[in-house]
Coordinates of C-alpha atoms in Angstrom, one line a residue:
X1 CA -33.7 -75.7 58.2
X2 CA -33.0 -73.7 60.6
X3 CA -31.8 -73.4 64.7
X4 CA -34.0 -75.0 67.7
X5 CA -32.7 -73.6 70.4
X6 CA -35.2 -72.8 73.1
X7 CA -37.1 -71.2 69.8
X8 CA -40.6 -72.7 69.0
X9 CA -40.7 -75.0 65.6
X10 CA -41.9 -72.1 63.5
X11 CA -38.9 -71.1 60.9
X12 CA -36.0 -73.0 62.7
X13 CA -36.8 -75.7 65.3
X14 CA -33.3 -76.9 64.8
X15 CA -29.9 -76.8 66.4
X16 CA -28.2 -74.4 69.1
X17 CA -25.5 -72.3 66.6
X18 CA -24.2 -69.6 67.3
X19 CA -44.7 -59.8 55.2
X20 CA -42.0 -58.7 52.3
X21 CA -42.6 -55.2 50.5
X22 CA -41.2 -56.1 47.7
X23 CA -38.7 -53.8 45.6
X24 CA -41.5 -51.0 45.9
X25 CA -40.8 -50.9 49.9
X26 CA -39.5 -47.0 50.4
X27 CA -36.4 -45.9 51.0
X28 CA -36.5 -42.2 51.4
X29 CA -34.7 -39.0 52.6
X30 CA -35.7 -35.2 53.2
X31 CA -34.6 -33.3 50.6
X32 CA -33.6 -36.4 47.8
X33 CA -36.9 -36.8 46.1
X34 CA -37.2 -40.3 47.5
X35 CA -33.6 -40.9 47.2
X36 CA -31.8 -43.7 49.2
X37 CA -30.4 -41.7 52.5
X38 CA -29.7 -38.1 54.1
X39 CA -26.9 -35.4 52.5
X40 CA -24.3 -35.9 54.6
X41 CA -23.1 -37.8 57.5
X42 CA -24.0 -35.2 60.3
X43 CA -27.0 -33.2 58.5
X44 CA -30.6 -33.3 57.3
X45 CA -32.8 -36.1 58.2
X46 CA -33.0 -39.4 57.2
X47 CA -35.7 -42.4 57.0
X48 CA -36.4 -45.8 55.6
X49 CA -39.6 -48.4 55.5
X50 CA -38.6 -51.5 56.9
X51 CA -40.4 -55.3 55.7
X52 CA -43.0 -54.9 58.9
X53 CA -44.4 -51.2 56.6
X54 CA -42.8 -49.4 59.7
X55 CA -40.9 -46.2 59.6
X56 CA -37.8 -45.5 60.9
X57 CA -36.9 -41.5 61.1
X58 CA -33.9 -40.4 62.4
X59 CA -32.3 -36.6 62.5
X60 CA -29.5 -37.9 60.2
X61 CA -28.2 -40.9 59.0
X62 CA -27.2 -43.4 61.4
X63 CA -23.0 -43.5 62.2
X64 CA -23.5 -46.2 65.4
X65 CA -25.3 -49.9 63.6
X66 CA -25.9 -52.5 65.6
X67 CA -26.8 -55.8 63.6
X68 CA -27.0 -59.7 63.5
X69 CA -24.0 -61.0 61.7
X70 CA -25.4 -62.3 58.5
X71 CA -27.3 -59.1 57.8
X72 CA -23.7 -56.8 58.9
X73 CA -21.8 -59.0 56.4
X74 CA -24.6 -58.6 53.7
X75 CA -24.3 -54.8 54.4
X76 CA -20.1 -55.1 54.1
X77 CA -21.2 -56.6 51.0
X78 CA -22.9 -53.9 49.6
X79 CA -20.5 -51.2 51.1
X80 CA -21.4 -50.3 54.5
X81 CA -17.7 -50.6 56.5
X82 CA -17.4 -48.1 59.0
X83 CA -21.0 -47.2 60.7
X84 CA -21.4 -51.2 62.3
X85 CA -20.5 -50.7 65.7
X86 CA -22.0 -54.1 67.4
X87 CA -22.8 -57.5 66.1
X88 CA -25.2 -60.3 67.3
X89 CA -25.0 -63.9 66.8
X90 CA -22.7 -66.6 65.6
X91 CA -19.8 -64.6 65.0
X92 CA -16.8 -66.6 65.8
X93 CA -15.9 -70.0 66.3
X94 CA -14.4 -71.2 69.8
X95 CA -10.7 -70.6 68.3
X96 CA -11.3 -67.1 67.4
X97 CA -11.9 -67.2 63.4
X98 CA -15.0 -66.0 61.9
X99 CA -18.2 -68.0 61.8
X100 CA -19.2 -69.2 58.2
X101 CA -22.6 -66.7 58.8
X102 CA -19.5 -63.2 59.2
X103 CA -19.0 -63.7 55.5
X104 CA -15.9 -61.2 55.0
X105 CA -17.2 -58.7 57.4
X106 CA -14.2 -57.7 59.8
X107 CA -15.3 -59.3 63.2
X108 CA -12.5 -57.6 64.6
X109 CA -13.6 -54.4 64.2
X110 CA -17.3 -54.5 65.8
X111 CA -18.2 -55.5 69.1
X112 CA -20.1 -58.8 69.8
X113 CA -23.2 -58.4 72.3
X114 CA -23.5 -62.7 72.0
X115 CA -22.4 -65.2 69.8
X116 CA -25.1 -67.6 70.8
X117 CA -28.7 -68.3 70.9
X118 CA -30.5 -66.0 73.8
X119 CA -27.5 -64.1 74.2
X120 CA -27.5 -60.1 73.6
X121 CA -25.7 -58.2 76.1
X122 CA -28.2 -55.2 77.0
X123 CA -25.5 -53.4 79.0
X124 CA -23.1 -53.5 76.2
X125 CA -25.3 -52.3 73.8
X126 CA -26.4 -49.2 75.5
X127 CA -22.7 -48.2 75.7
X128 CA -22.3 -48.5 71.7
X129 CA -24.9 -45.2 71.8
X130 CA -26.6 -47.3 69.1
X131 CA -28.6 -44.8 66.1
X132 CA -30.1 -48.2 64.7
X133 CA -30.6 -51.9 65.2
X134 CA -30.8 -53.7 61.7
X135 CA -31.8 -57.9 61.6
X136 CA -33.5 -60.4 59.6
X137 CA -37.2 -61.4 59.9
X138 CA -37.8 -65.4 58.8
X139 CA -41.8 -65.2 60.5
X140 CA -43.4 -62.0 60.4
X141 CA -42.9 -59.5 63.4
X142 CA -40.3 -62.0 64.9
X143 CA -36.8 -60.0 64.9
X144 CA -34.2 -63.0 64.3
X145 CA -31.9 -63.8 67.5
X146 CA -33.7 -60.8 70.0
X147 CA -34.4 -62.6 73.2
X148 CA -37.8 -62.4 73.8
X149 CA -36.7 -62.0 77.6
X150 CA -35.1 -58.8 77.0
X151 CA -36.4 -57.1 73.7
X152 CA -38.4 -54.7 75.2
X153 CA -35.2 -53.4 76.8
X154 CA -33.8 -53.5 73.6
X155 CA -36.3 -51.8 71.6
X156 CA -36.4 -48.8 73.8
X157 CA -32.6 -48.1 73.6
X158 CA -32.6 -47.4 69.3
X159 CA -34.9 -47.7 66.1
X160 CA -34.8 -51.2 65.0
X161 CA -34.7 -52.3 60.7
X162 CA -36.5 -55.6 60.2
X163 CA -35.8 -57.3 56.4
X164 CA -37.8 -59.9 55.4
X165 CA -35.8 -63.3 54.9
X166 CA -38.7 -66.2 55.2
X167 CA -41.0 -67.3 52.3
X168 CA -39.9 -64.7 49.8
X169 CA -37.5 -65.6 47.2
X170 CA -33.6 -64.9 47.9
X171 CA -33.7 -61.8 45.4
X172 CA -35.9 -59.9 47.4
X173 CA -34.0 -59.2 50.4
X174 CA -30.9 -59.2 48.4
X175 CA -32.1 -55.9 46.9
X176 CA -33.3 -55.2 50.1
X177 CA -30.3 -54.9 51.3
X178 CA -28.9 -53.4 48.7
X179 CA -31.8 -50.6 49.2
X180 CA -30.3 -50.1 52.7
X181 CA -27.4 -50.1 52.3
X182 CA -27.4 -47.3 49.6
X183 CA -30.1 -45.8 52.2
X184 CA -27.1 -45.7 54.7
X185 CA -24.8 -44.3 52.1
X186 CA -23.1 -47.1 49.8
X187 CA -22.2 -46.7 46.3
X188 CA -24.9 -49.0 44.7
X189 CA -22.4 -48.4 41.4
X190 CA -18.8 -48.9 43.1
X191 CA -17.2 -51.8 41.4
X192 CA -17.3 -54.9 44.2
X193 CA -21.0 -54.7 44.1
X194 CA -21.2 -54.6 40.0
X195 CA -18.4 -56.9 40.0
X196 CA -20.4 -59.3 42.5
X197 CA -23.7 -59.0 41.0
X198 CA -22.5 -59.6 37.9
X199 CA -20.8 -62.4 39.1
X200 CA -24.3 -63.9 40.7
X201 CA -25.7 -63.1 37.0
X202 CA -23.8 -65.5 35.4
X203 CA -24.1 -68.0 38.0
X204 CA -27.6 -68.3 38.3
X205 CA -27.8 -68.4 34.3
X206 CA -25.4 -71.1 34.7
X207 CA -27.6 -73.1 37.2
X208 CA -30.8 -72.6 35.1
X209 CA -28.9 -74.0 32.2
X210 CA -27.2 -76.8 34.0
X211 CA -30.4 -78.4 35.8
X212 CA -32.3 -78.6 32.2
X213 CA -29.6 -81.1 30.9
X214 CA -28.4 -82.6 34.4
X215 CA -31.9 -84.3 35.9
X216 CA -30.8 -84.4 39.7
X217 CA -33.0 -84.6 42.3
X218 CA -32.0 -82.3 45.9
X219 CA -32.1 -83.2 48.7
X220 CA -31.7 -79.7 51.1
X221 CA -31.2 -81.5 55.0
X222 CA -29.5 -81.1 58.1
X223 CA -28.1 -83.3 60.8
X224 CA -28.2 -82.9 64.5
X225 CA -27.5 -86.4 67.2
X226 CA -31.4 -87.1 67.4
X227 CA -33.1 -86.0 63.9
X228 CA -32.6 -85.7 60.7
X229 CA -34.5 -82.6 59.2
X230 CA -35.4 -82.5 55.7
X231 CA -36.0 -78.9 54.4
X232 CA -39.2 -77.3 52.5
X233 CA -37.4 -75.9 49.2
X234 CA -41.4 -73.2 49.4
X235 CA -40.0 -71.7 52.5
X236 CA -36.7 -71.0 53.0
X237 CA -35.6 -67.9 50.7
X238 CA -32.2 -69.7 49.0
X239 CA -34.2 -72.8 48.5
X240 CA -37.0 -71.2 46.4
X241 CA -34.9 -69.4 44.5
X242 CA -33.1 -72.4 43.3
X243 CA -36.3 -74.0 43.2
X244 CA -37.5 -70.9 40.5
X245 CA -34.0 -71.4 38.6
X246 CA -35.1 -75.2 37.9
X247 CA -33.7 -77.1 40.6
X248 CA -35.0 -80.4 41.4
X249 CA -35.8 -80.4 45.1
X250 CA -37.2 -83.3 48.0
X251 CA -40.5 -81.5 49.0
X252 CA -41.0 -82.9 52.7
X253 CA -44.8 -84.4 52.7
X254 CA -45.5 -83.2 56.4
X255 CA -43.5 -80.4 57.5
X256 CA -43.0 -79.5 61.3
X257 CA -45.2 -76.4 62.8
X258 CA -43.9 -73.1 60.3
X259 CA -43.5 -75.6 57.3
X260 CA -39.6 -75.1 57.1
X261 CA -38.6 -78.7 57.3
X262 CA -39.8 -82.1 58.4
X263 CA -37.6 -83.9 61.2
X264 CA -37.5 -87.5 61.2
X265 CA -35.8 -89.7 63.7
X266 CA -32.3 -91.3 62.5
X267 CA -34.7 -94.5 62.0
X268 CA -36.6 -92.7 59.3
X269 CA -34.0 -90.7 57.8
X270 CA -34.0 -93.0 54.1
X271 CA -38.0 -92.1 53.8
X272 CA -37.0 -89.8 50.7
X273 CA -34.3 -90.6 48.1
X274 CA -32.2 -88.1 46.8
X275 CA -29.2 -87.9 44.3
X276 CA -27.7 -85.4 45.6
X277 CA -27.4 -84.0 49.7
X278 CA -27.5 -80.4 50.4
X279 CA -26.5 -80.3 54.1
X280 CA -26.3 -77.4 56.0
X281 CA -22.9 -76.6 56.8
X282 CA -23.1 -74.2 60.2
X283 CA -21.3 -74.8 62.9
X284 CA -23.9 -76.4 65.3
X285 CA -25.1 -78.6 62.7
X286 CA -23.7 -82.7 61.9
X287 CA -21.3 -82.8 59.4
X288 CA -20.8 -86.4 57.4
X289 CA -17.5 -87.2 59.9
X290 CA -19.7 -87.1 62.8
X291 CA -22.7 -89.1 60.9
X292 CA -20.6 -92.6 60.3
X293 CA -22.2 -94.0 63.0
X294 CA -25.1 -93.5 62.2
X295 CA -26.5 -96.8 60.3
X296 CA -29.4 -95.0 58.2
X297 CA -26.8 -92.7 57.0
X298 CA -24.8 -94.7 55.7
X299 CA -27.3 -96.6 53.7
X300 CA -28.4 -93.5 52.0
X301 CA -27.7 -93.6 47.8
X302 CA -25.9 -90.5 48.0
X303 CA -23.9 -91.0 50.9
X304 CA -22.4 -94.2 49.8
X305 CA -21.8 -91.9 46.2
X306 CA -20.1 -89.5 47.6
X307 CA -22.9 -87.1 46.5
X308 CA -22.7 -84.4 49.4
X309 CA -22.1 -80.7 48.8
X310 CA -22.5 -78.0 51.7
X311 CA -25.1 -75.8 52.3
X312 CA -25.1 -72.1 53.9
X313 CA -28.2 -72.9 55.1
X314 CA -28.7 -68.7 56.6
X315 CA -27.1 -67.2 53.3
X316 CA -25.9 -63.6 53.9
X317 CA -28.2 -61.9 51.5
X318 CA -25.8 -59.9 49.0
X319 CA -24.7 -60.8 45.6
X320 CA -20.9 -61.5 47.0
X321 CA -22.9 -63.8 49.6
X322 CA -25.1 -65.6 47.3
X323 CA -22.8 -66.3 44.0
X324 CA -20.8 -68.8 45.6
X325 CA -23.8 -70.9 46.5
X326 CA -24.9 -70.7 43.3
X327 CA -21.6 -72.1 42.0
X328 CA -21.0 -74.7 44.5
X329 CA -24.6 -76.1 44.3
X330 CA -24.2 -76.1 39.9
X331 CA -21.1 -78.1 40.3
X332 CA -22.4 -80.6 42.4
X333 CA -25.2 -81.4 40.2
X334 CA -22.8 -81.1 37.4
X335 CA -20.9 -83.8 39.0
X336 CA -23.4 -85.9 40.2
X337 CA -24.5 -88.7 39.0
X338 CA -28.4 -90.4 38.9
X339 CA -29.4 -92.5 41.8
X340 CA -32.7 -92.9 42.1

């Protein structure tokens, strides 16, 4: 489930807010015998194979990062904390905190090109002297929150880093990430990422065990004032992960154009049952205070059990992201009770 904006129903058609390689993609530098990055900060050059197979080669590694804000706070994550510059997309909310999508990155410290749909400041980016432009790819080729209007502008100002995030399971462009981020110099050994992915370890091991003894059926949705979408647990990355570690999801008989969900007007919205309600929890999105009205709502089993939980429906593909999903989703199947 994902945004419609003025975006086409391909992997979002929802609501205003704010082809994978694999683990074999390359990640090489001149001089480190297909090591992860350059020397140093200032010498020898420095390259890295994005998800579209495309090479990006640079004189040294990149100091000035411009990135959308889940794939900057997956990179904080992993231990890239100086070298982002500029962020993109829902960053803060209207009183100045950080958008759920900002994870723990320090949104003070980088400076925001546009914190909606369709906005990049151009200008503002050519000032940063950017070295790189690094973003998420849910449909192949498509660069996630580049205007269309104005990406050729912004393609021809700095190299651009593309990770696949669509129809690959969440693992992949965790370690993706975690490729590029030891690409751009992080310590894939320094103890928040071990401490974190051993922490996600456990979790998922938790989950797997958990959905054997606790037979729950998932319902992964989202809420806007004119449709209620119902999410394809094949396509979106979290979602088939889950799916992988057992989980019990609604499969949507007739997705929307790009298979990520089916909407369904607030008249249809009890066409599947569910135990359990996985709603996405950004910022644009309906949350259950704003759904009372909403008769079909509140008919729904696991609305009138209380059987909610959120969901972080654009994870921020780390192991520090991804852990507390895990968690949250394990204890509210742990907690649920059968409905249907």
């Amino acid at each position: 489930m994902r945004q419609a904006r003025a975006l086409p129903l391909s992997r979002r058609g929802l609501l205003t807010a704010g082809g994978a390689l694999g683990l074999g993609a390359l990640v090489t530098a001149c001089g480190d015998n297909g090591g992860s990055g350059s020397g140093g900060d200032g010498g020898g050059s420095w390259s890295f194979t994005d998800d579209r197979k495309k090479k990006i080669s640079l004189d040294g590694r990149p100091q000035h990062i411009v990135a959308y804000i889940a794939a900057a706070a997956a990179l904080y994550d992993f231990g890239i904390e100086k070298q982002i510059t500029g962020v993109f997309g829902p960053t803060t909310l209207k009183n100045g905190k950080p958008d759920v999508q900002a994870g723990d990155f320090p949104v003070d410290r980088a400076t925001s090109l546009g914190n909606t749909w369709g906005q990049f400041n151009v200008e503002k980016y050519a000032s940063l002297s950017p070295d790189l432009l690094i973003t998420n790819m849910y449909d192949p080729g498509a660069l996630f929150y580049i205007p269309d209007d104005s990406k050729k502008k912004i393609l021809q100002l700095a190299p651009s880093a593309a990770i696949n995030t669509g129809r690959v399971s969440m693992l992949e462009p965790i370690k993706r990430y975690a490729a590029l981020a030891e690409a751009l110099g992080a310590d894939p050994k320094a103890k928040k990422v071990t401490d974190a992915k051993a922490r996600f370890e456990k979790a998922t091991e938790t989950l797997r065990k958990t959905v054997k003894s606790h037979k729950i059926k998932v319902m992964a949705c989202s809420a806007s004032a004119d449709l209620f979408y119902v999410s394809n647990p094949k396509i979106s990355a979290d979602l088939i992960y889950f799916n992988e570690l057992g989980v019990d999801f609604v499969v949507p008989e007739k997705p929307d154009k790009g298979g990520y969900f089916e909407s369904l007007s607030w008249e249809n919205a009890d066409k599947y049952d569910a135990d359990v309600l996985f709603l996405d929890n950004r910022t644009a999105t309906l949350q259950p205070g704003a759904l009372t009205s909403k008769p079909t709502w509140s008919k729904l089993a696991a609305v009138k059990a209380g059987q909610i939980t959120p969901w972080s429906s654009e994870p921020r593909f780390s192991y520090a992201g991804a852990a507390p999903l895990v968690e949250s989703l394990t204890k509210a199947i742990q907690d649920a009770k059968k409905l249907s």
